[in-house]
Amino acid sequence: MATDYGYDSGLGFPETVRRHRVPAGLRAPFEGRTWREFGYVLLSLPISVLMFTYAITMISLGAGLLVTFLGIPVFAAGLAGCRGLGALERARARGLLGLEVGDPEPLRMRKSGFMAWIGAVLKSGTSWRTLLYSVLHLPWALFSFVVSVNFWVYGWALLTYPLWFWVFPAYVGQDGLQLYGDQTHHIYLDNPFEIGVTALVGLLFTLATPWIVRALTTVDRVMVHGLLGPTRLSARVVELESDRGVVVDTAAADLRRIERDLHDGAQARLVALAMDLGLAKEKLMEDPAAAARMVDEAHGEVKTALQELRDLARGIHPAVLTDRGLDAALSAVASRCTVPVQVEVDLPARPAPAIEGIAYFTVSELLQNISKHSRATFAAVDVWRVENRLMLQVVDNGVGGAEVSSGTGLTGLAERLDAVDGILVVDSPAGGPTRVTAELPWRSERV
């Protein structure tokens, strides 16, 4: 087995690429994945029998008791038990199939109490999907068990037939494994050619069995993911709640940055300016020349404070972006970069101000990274629209090695884009070049 080290084209992380000298079809019967999947199939039958029996018993009992008040609590208890068995199935699929399935949405109770719990269980779609899984999985588990076990047993038995065919003449009283027989004719696999063909057929069965088991467990993956996992709506709700938290944290961080910049920058300069002007006023009558020098220094401080305020305002939202759009704003950012930057913006119209602002600050931060870390001599910025997506691409010929890892500026940038359903892809192999592609949803500007 040879090992190469490359870079994932998605995010630029180094990854290990393994090249096996043995083809996948020959090593599949001995891989751990095959045995784990086969173990999953073997366990599926008894677990499915348990789930089916429990579900049918509890639901039938609850339906029979519906004429009394006890029917509804029994019904709810049956659904709750199915939810617990569903959690067991998710854990089993995670451990043996490597299937990462998120937990479904929890019970939502507006009030506390036993009756509120019963209502939440009965109204939950997860409860009914788990019940459906408990009923439907038994026939499929039985089919998978029979097919897998037969292929597995017959494959290895025929493959190893040359090692144990002597059992028939020694203990059974026949020449070999009987292939066909009636009252007058009997065909046994007893000569070297027939024994070799039998082993060859067993080899084909053995090599095919892992792929058959893999195909069978693919159906299990679909059932677990579709019936026991979260729905698209609930997953979207969780994603939006996470994105909302990111947006709130980002806004709070921006407010803290603005407050810090004002306090440590322009505010401190204005305080010093007020003190200098006060001293100049006192010296105006006694030493006019010294007062003039102090006023001149204060004038310089005013210019510096104004420049800091302009930079701070530009960091909040540049006026050129509001007045003239992305093309002019990105050209202005590129002119301040320490590396020559070629900017090309091809948009049929202006996007919504929020999307336009995110695009501007994304390119601005990427160009700052190029100025500080890339050691590049050239960079290019391309902005275009593809259907309902706004595409940004920043390329430089620097040293590369950029990663979207925890604690870097690219991490925060990726989180900001993700908060608006955007995507950040970094391709930056060691030695360069670096290509950062950002994708944002397109929303037209409201008139």
Short mmCIF file of C-alpha atoms in Angstrom, two decimals:
data_model
loop_
_atom_site.label_atom_id
_atom_site.label_comp_id
_atom_site.label_asym_id
_atom_site.label_seq_id
_atom_site.Cartn_x
_atom_site.Cartn_y
_atom_site.Cartn_z
CA MET A 1 0.00 0.00 0.00
CA ALA A 2 1.42 3.38 -1.03
CA THR A 3 0.58 6.68 0.65
CA ASP A 4 0.45 10.12 -0.94
CA TYR A 5 -0.26 13.45 0.70
CA GLY A 6 -2.43 15.91 -1.18
CA TYR A 7 -4.93 18.69 -0.59
CA ASP A 8 -8.64 18.37 -0.57
CA SER A 9 -9.98 20.52 -3.39
CA GLY A 10 -12.88 21.61 -1.22
CA LEU A 11 -11.26 23.42 1.70
CA GLY A 12 -7.53 23.04 1.27
CA PHE A 13 -7.00 20.70 4.21
CA PRO A 14 -4.18 18.20 3.79
CA GLU A 15 -5.53 14.72 3.43
CA THR A 16 -4.01 11.28 3.14
CA VAL A 17 -4.58 9.43 -0.12
CA ARG A 18 -4.07 5.66 0.15
CA ARG A 19 -3.43 3.57 -2.90
CA HIS A 20 -3.84 -0.15 -2.28
CA ARG A 21 -1.95 -2.64 -4.35
CA VAL A 22 -4.78 -5.16 -3.92
CA PRO A 23 -7.92 -4.29 -5.93
CA ALA A 24 -11.02 -3.35 -3.97
CA GLY A 25 -12.93 -6.39 -5.25
CA LEU A 26 -10.34 -8.81 -3.80
CA ARG A 27 -9.84 -7.13 -0.44
CA ALA A 28 -13.55 -6.41 0.20
CA PRO A 29 -14.28 -9.79 1.96
CA PHE A 30 -11.56 -9.03 4.53
CA GLU A 31 -12.24 -5.35 5.19
CA GLY A 32 -13.59 -4.20 8.52
CA ARG A 33 -16.40 -2.33 6.82
CA THR A 34 -17.71 -5.55 5.28
CA TRP A 35 -17.76 -7.38 8.60
CA ARG A 36 -19.42 -4.45 10.36
CA GLU A 37 -22.14 -4.31 7.71
CA PHE A 38 -22.63 -8.07 7.91
CA GLY A 39 -22.88 -7.78 11.70
CA TYR A 40 -25.50 -5.05 11.23
CA VAL A 41 -27.56 -7.37 9.03
CA LEU A 42 -27.29 -10.22 11.54
CA LEU A 43 -28.44 -8.02 14.40
CA SER A 44 -31.24 -6.47 12.38
CA LEU A 45 -33.43 -9.57 12.45
CA PRO A 46 -33.73 -10.06 16.24
CA ILE A 47 -33.93 -6.32 16.88
CA SER A 48 -36.58 -5.90 14.19
CA VAL A 49 -38.60 -8.77 15.67
CA LEU A 50 -38.44 -7.02 19.04
CA MET A 51 -39.44 -3.64 17.58
CA PHE A 52 -42.24 -5.11 15.47
CA THR A 53 -43.64 -7.12 18.37
CA TYR A 54 -43.51 -4.17 20.74
CA ALA A 55 -45.05 -1.73 18.25
CA ILE A 56 -47.90 -4.01 17.19
CA THR A 57 -48.62 -5.08 20.77
CA MET A 58 -48.71 -1.58 22.23
CA ILE A 59 -50.63 -0.03 19.36
CA SER A 60 -53.16 -2.87 19.30
CA LEU A 61 -53.56 -2.67 23.07
CA GLY A 62 -54.00 1.08 22.92
CA ALA A 63 -56.49 0.85 20.07
CA GLY A 64 -58.46 -1.80 21.97
CA LEU A 65 -58.57 0.39 25.08
CA LEU A 66 -59.68 3.53 23.25
CA VAL A 67 -63.21 2.91 24.47
CA THR A 68 -61.82 3.76 27.91
CA PHE A 69 -59.53 6.56 29.03
CA LEU A 70 -56.61 4.12 29.32
CA GLY A 71 -56.31 3.75 25.56
CA ILE A 72 -54.72 7.15 24.93
CA PRO A 73 -51.97 6.83 27.61
CA VAL A 74 -51.14 3.32 26.40
CA PHE A 75 -51.02 4.59 22.84
CA ALA A 76 -48.68 7.42 23.87
CA ALA A 77 -46.49 5.02 25.87
CA GLY A 78 -46.20 2.79 22.82
CA LEU A 79 -45.11 5.70 20.65
CA ALA A 80 -42.62 6.85 23.30
CA GLY A 81 -41.15 3.35 23.45
CA CYS A 82 -40.80 3.38 19.67
CA ARG A 83 -38.89 6.65 19.95
CA GLY A 84 -36.49 4.99 22.39
CA LEU A 85 -35.99 2.03 20.06
CA GLY A 86 -35.41 4.51 17.24
CA ALA A 87 -32.58 6.07 19.26
CA LEU A 88 -31.09 2.58 19.63
CA GLU A 89 -31.29 2.07 15.87
CA ARG A 90 -29.57 5.39 15.19
CA ALA A 91 -26.76 4.42 17.55
CA ARG A 92 -26.43 1.00 15.88
CA ALA A 93 -26.33 2.56 12.41
CA ARG A 94 -23.77 5.09 13.62
CA GLY A 95 -21.52 2.40 15.10
CA LEU A 96 -21.75 -0.32 12.42
CA LEU A 97 -22.64 1.56 9.23
CA GLY A 98 -20.84 4.82 9.95
CA LEU A 99 -24.09 6.68 9.26
CA GLU A 100 -24.22 10.04 11.01
CA VAL A 101 -27.87 10.79 11.61
CA GLY A 102 -28.86 13.72 13.78
CA ASP A 103 -31.39 13.34 16.53
CA PRO A 104 -34.95 14.31 15.49
CA GLU A 105 -36.70 17.28 16.95
CA PRO A 106 -37.52 16.85 20.65
CA LEU A 107 -40.98 16.87 22.10
CA ARG A 108 -42.38 20.40 22.27
CA MET A 109 -44.64 20.85 25.28
CA ARG A 110 -46.26 24.24 25.88
CA LYS A 111 -47.18 23.20 29.41
CA SER A 112 -45.81 20.78 31.94
CA GLY A 113 -47.65 17.72 33.12
CA PHE A 114 -48.66 14.24 32.09
CA MET A 115 -51.45 15.30 29.74
CA ALA A 116 -49.18 17.79 28.00
CA TRP A 117 -46.62 15.01 27.50
CA ILE A 118 -49.26 12.71 26.00
CA GLY A 119 -50.37 15.44 23.60
CA ALA A 120 -46.78 16.19 22.57
CA VAL A 121 -46.05 12.50 21.88
CA LEU A 122 -49.20 12.06 19.80
CA LYS A 123 -48.61 15.26 17.81
CA SER A 124 -44.93 14.56 17.11
CA GLY A 125 -44.21 13.39 13.59
CA THR A 126 -41.08 11.65 14.87
CA SER A 127 -43.21 9.28 16.95
CA TRP A 128 -45.26 8.17 13.97
CA ARG A 129 -42.23 7.84 11.68
CA THR A 130 -40.53 5.65 14.27
CA LEU A 131 -43.67 3.51 14.50
CA LEU A 132 -43.69 3.17 10.72
CA TYR A 133 -40.01 2.14 10.80
CA SER A 134 -40.73 -0.48 13.47
CA VAL A 135 -43.40 -2.07 11.28
CA LEU A 136 -41.68 -1.82 7.89
CA HIS A 137 -38.19 -2.86 8.91
CA LEU A 138 -39.06 -6.43 9.90
CA PRO A 139 -39.77 -7.80 6.39
CA TRP A 140 -36.72 -6.04 5.00
CA ALA A 141 -34.53 -7.28 7.87
CA LEU A 142 -35.75 -10.83 7.25
CA PHE A 143 -35.00 -10.57 3.53
CA SER A 144 -31.55 -9.06 4.15
CA PHE A 145 -30.72 -11.71 6.75
CA VAL A 146 -31.66 -14.62 4.49
CA VAL A 147 -29.85 -13.28 1.43
CA SER A 148 -26.70 -12.26 3.29
CA VAL A 149 -26.35 -15.42 5.36
CA ASN A 150 -26.96 -17.70 2.37
CA PHE A 151 -24.45 -15.93 0.14
CA TRP A 152 -21.91 -15.75 2.96
CA VAL A 153 -22.22 -19.37 4.08
CA TYR A 154 -22.45 -20.92 0.60
CA GLY A 155 -19.61 -18.75 -0.67
CA TRP A 156 -17.11 -19.72 2.00
CA ALA A 157 -18.32 -23.35 2.06
CA LEU A 158 -17.80 -23.80 -1.69
CA LEU A 159 -14.51 -21.87 -1.65
CA THR A 160 -13.09 -24.15 1.04
CA TYR A 161 -14.60 -27.34 -0.48
CA PRO A 162 -11.17 -28.70 -1.51
CA LEU A 163 -10.21 -28.72 2.18
CA TRP A 164 -13.20 -30.65 3.52
CA PHE A 165 -14.64 -32.78 0.67
CA TRP A 166 -12.91 -35.85 2.22
CA VAL A 167 -15.61 -35.79 4.93
CA PHE A 168 -18.16 -37.34 2.52
CA PRO A 169 -16.33 -40.61 1.66
CA ALA A 170 -14.95 -40.90 5.19
CA TYR A 171 -18.12 -40.32 7.23
CA VAL A 172 -21.15 -39.92 4.95
CA GLY A 173 -20.59 -42.89 2.66
CA GLN A 174 -20.70 -40.99 -0.67
CA ASP A 175 -18.03 -39.82 -3.07
CA GLY A 176 -18.51 -36.09 -2.47
CA LEU A 177 -21.00 -33.27 -2.36
CA GLN A 178 -24.11 -34.35 -4.23
CA LEU A 179 -25.01 -31.97 -7.05
CA TYR A 180 -27.98 -33.97 -8.40
CA GLY A 181 -29.65 -37.22 -7.54
CA ASP A 182 -32.77 -39.28 -8.20
CA GLN A 183 -33.63 -42.95 -8.04
CA THR A 184 -31.30 -43.94 -10.88
CA HIS A 185 -28.69 -41.18 -11.27
CA HIS A 186 -26.38 -39.46 -8.81
CA ILE A 187 -23.88 -36.73 -9.58
CA TYR A 188 -21.17 -36.00 -7.03
CA LEU A 189 -18.47 -33.35 -7.04
CA ASP A 190 -15.59 -35.73 -6.49
CA ASN A 191 -12.92 -35.37 -9.20
CA PRO A 192 -10.21 -32.63 -9.19
CA PHE A 193 -11.84 -30.68 -12.03
CA GLU A 194 -15.25 -30.56 -10.34
CA ILE A 195 -13.67 -29.69 -7.02
CA GLY A 196 -11.75 -26.82 -8.65
CA VAL A 197 -14.87 -25.49 -10.41
CA THR A 198 -16.76 -25.65 -7.10
CA ALA A 199 -14.02 -23.62 -5.39
CA LEU A 200 -14.10 -21.11 -8.26
CA VAL A 201 -17.87 -20.70 -7.91
CA GLY A 202 -17.37 -20.26 -4.17
CA LEU A 203 -14.74 -17.58 -4.86
CA LEU A 204 -17.21 -15.68 -7.05
CA PHE A 205 -19.86 -15.92 -4.34
CA THR A 206 -17.37 -14.77 -1.70
CA LEU A 207 -16.22 -11.79 -3.75
CA ALA A 208 -19.79 -10.79 -4.60
CA THR A 209 -21.18 -11.13 -1.06
CA PRO A 210 -19.64 -7.88 0.37
CA TRP A 211 -21.17 -5.85 -2.44
CA ILE A 212 -24.55 -7.54 -2.01
CA VAL A 213 -24.44 -6.83 1.72
CA ARG A 214 -23.42 -3.24 0.97
CA ALA A 215 -26.38 -2.83 -1.37
CA LEU A 216 -28.75 -4.26 1.24
CA THR A 217 -27.44 -1.97 3.97
CA THR A 218 -27.85 1.00 1.62
CA VAL A 219 -31.60 0.48 1.93
CA ASP A 220 -31.18 0.41 5.72
CA ARG A 221 -29.29 3.70 5.54
CA VAL A 222 -32.13 5.26 3.58
CA MET A 223 -34.73 3.99 6.03
CA VAL A 224 -32.81 5.14 9.11
CA HIS A 225 -32.05 8.54 7.61
CA GLY A 226 -35.54 9.08 6.26
CA LEU A 227 -37.66 7.73 9.12
CA LEU A 228 -35.49 8.06 12.23
CA GLY A 229 -33.56 11.24 11.46
CA PRO A 230 -34.70 14.85 11.53
CA THR A 231 -36.93 16.09 8.75
CA ARG A 232 -35.71 18.71 6.33
CA LEU A 233 -37.92 21.29 7.99
CA SER A 234 -36.62 20.61 11.49
CA ALA A 235 -33.02 20.48 10.25
CA ARG A 236 -33.58 23.80 8.54
CA VAL A 237 -35.01 25.28 11.74
CA VAL A 238 -31.95 24.13 13.69
CA GLU A 239 -29.67 25.56 11.02
CA LEU A 240 -31.47 28.89 11.05
CA GLU A 241 -31.32 29.04 14.84
CA SER A 242 -27.58 28.44 14.68
CA ASP A 243 -27.17 31.05 11.95
CA ARG A 244 -29.17 33.53 13.99
CA GLY A 245 -26.78 33.01 16.88
CA VAL A 246 -23.82 33.61 14.59
CA VAL A 247 -25.39 36.81 13.27
CA VAL A 248 -26.07 38.08 16.81
CA ASP A 249 -22.53 37.26 17.94
CA THR A 250 -21.06 38.91 14.84
CA ALA A 251 -23.12 42.06 15.35
CA ALA A 252 -22.08 42.21 19.01
CA ALA A 253 -18.41 41.77 18.04
CA ASP A 254 -18.71 44.55 15.46
CA LEU A 255 -20.25 46.88 18.03
CA ARG A 256 -17.45 46.11 20.48
CA ARG A 257 -14.86 46.76 17.75
CA ILE A 258 -16.44 50.11 16.85
CA GLU A 259 -16.60 51.13 20.51
CA ARG A 260 -12.98 50.13 21.05
CA ASP A 261 -11.80 51.96 17.94
CA LEU A 262 -13.67 55.11 18.97
CA HIS A 263 -12.43 54.95 22.55
CA ASP A 264 -8.80 54.16 21.80
CA GLY A 265 -8.52 56.14 18.58
CA ALA A 266 -10.52 59.22 17.69
CA GLN A 267 -11.82 59.83 21.22
CA ALA A 268 -8.33 59.76 22.74
CA ARG A 269 -7.04 62.11 20.06
CA LEU A 270 -9.93 64.54 20.60
CA VAL A 271 -9.27 64.57 24.36
CA ALA A 272 -5.59 65.31 23.74
CA LEU A 273 -6.62 67.96 21.21
CA ALA A 274 -8.88 69.66 23.77
CA MET A 275 -6.04 69.71 26.30
CA ASP A 276 -3.57 71.12 23.75
CA LEU A 277 -6.01 73.86 22.74
CA GLY A 278 -6.56 74.71 26.42
CA LEU A 279 -2.81 75.07 26.96
CA ALA A 280 -2.50 77.12 23.78
CA LYS A 281 -5.25 79.43 25.01
CA GLU A 282 -3.40 80.01 28.28
CA LYS A 283 -0.12 80.76 26.47
CA LEU A 284 -1.72 82.95 23.83
CA MET A 285 -1.06 86.20 25.72
CA GLU A 286 2.23 85.21 27.40
CA ASP A 287 4.00 83.40 24.52
CA PRO A 288 2.20 83.80 21.17
CA ALA A 289 4.89 81.84 19.27
CA ALA A 290 4.56 78.79 21.51
CA ALA A 291 0.77 79.06 21.32
CA ALA A 292 0.98 79.14 17.52
CA ARG A 293 3.12 75.97 17.52
CA MET A 294 0.65 74.24 19.80
CA VAL A 295 -2.27 75.25 17.57
CA ASP A 296 -0.37 73.94 14.55
CA GLU A 297 0.20 70.59 16.31
CA ALA A 298 -3.48 70.52 17.26
CA HIS A 299 -4.36 71.08 13.63
CA GLY A 300 -2.35 68.02 12.70
CA GLU A 301 -4.11 66.02 15.40
CA VAL A 302 -7.46 67.10 13.96
CA LYS A 303 -6.45 65.80 10.53
CA THR A 304 -5.34 62.50 12.02
CA ALA A 305 -8.58 62.16 14.00
CA LEU A 306 -10.63 62.90 10.89
CA GLN A 307 -8.72 60.23 8.94
CA GLU A 308 -9.36 57.69 11.69
CA LEU A 309 -13.05 58.56 11.68
CA ARG A 310 -13.16 58.15 7.89
CA ASP A 311 -11.50 54.75 8.16
CA LEU A 312 -13.92 53.74 10.90
CA ALA A 313 -16.91 54.87 8.83
CA ARG A 314 -15.55 53.00 5.83
CA GLY A 315 -15.28 49.88 8.00
CA ILE A 316 -18.92 50.20 9.04
CA HIS A 317 -20.30 50.78 5.54
CA PRO A 318 -18.41 52.71 2.85
CA ALA A 319 -20.25 55.53 1.13
CA VAL A 320 -18.88 54.53 -2.25
CA LEU A 321 -20.62 51.15 -1.93
CA THR A 322 -23.97 52.80 -1.28
CA ASP A 323 -23.56 55.38 -4.04
CA ARG A 324 -21.83 53.47 -6.84
CA GLY A 325 -22.06 49.74 -6.08
CA LEU A 326 -19.66 46.84 -5.86
CA ASP A 327 -17.51 47.66 -8.88
CA ALA A 328 -16.39 51.05 -7.58
CA ALA A 329 -16.19 49.92 -3.95
CA LEU A 330 -14.02 46.89 -4.73
CA SER A 331 -11.80 48.98 -6.98
CA ALA A 332 -11.27 51.35 -4.06
CA VAL A 333 -10.37 48.44 -1.77
CA ALA A 334 -7.99 47.04 -4.39
CA SER A 335 -6.22 50.40 -4.71
CA ARG A 336 -5.34 50.25 -0.99
CA CYS A 337 -3.95 46.72 -1.20
CA THR A 338 -0.16 46.35 -1.10
CA VAL A 339 -0.36 43.90 -4.03
CA PRO A 340 -1.48 44.86 -7.56
CA VAL A 341 -5.07 43.65 -7.87
CA GLN A 342 -7.14 43.20 -11.01
CA VAL A 343 -10.88 43.67 -10.36
CA GLU A 344 -13.59 42.45 -12.71
CA VAL A 345 -17.27 42.79 -11.76
CA ASP A 346 -19.86 41.44 -14.17
CA LEU A 347 -23.31 41.88 -12.64
CA PRO A 348 -26.55 42.62 -14.52
CA ALA A 349 -27.92 44.60 -11.57
CA ARG A 350 -27.13 45.45 -7.99
CA PRO A 351 -27.99 42.85 -5.35
CA ALA A 352 -29.77 43.62 -2.11
CA PRO A 353 -27.82 45.98 0.17
CA ALA A 354 -27.26 43.27 2.80
CA ILE A 355 -25.80 40.83 0.25
CA GLU A 356 -23.80 43.63 -1.37
CA GLY A 357 -22.33 44.59 1.98
CA ILE A 358 -21.35 41.01 2.83
CA ALA A 359 -19.72 40.61 -0.58
CA TYR A 360 -17.78 43.84 -0.10
CA PHE A 361 -16.46 42.94 3.35
CA THR A 362 -15.63 39.39 2.21
CA VAL A 363 -13.41 40.66 -0.59
CA SER A 364 -11.98 43.37 1.68
CA GLU A 365 -10.93 40.85 4.33
CA LEU A 366 -9.48 38.46 1.75
CA LEU A 367 -7.39 41.28 0.24
CA GLN A 368 -6.17 42.21 3.73
CA ASN A 369 -5.06 38.60 4.22
CA ILE A 370 -3.20 38.76 0.92
CA SER A 371 -1.44 41.96 1.99
CA LYS A 372 -0.42 40.53 5.38
CA HIS A 373 0.32 36.85 4.80
CA SER A 374 0.49 35.73 1.17
CA ARG A 375 3.77 37.33 -0.05
CA ALA A 376 2.07 37.51 -3.43
CA THR A 377 3.00 39.77 -6.33
CA PHE A 378 -0.39 39.69 -8.05
CA ALA A 379 -4.04 39.13 -7.16
CA ALA A 380 -7.34 39.10 -9.02
CA VAL A 381 -10.94 39.60 -7.91
CA ASP A 382 -13.84 38.32 -10.02
CA VAL A 383 -17.52 38.89 -9.21
CA TRP A 384 -20.35 37.45 -11.29
CA ARG A 385 -23.84 36.03 -11.05
CA VAL A 386 -24.89 32.45 -11.77
CA GLU A 387 -28.68 32.02 -11.75
CA ASN A 388 -29.74 32.89 -8.18
CA ARG A 389 -26.22 32.95 -6.68
CA LEU A 390 -23.64 35.72 -6.38
CA MET A 391 -20.14 34.34 -6.95
CA LEU A 392 -16.90 35.88 -5.67
CA GLN A 393 -13.41 34.62 -6.41
CA VAL A 394 -10.12 36.00 -5.10
CA VAL A 395 -6.89 34.52 -6.50
CA ASP A 396 -3.27 35.29 -5.63
CA ASN A 397 0.11 33.82 -6.55
CA GLY A 398 1.43 33.74 -2.99
CA VAL A 399 2.92 30.97 -0.88
CA GLY A 400 -0.43 29.24 -0.20
CA GLY A 401 -1.16 27.11 2.85
CA ALA A 402 -4.36 28.94 3.84
CA GLU A 403 -6.81 26.81 5.83
CA VAL A 404 -10.32 27.24 7.15
CA SER A 405 -9.28 26.03 10.58
CA SER A 406 -10.40 27.00 14.02
CA GLY A 407 -9.21 30.38 15.20
CA THR A 408 -8.29 31.94 11.84
CA GLY A 409 -9.87 34.86 10.03
CA LEU A 410 -11.16 32.51 7.36
CA THR A 411 -13.15 30.67 10.02
CA GLY A 412 -15.06 33.79 10.99
CA LEU A 413 -15.55 34.66 7.35
CA ALA A 414 -16.99 31.21 6.62
CA GLU A 415 -19.35 31.54 9.60
CA ARG A 416 -20.61 34.92 8.36
CA LEU A 417 -21.29 33.52 4.91
CA ASP A 418 -22.98 30.45 6.34
CA ALA A 419 -25.31 32.69 8.33
CA VAL A 420 -26.87 33.88 5.05
CA ASP A 421 -26.74 30.47 3.30
CA GLY A 422 -23.39 31.27 1.73
CA ILE A 423 -20.42 29.00 1.11
CA LEU A 424 -16.67 29.60 1.37
CA VAL A 425 -14.29 27.24 -0.43
CA VAL A 426 -10.51 27.58 -0.04
CA ASP A 427 -8.05 25.89 -2.38
CA SER A 428 -4.57 26.77 -1.17
CA PRO A 429 -1.90 24.08 -1.60
CA ALA A 430 1.54 24.67 -0.14
CA GLY A 431 3.51 26.81 -2.55
CA GLY A 432 0.38 28.40 -3.99
CA PRO A 433 -1.54 29.65 -5.73
CA THR A 434 -4.47 30.38 -3.42
CA ARG A 435 -8.01 30.43 -4.78
CA VAL A 436 -10.85 31.46 -2.47
CA THR A 437 -14.38 31.15 -3.82
CA ALA A 438 -17.40 32.55 -2.00
CA GLU A 439 -21.00 31.94 -2.94
CA LEU A 440 -23.90 34.06 -1.71
CA PRO A 441 -27.63 33.94 -2.40
CA TRP A 442 -28.76 36.52 -4.92
CA ARG A 443 -31.50 38.85 -3.79
CA SER A 444 -32.32 41.79 -5.98
CA GLU A 445 -32.22 45.33 -4.71
CA ARG A 446 -35.60 46.59 -3.57
CA VAL A 447 -36.71 49.78 -5.29
#
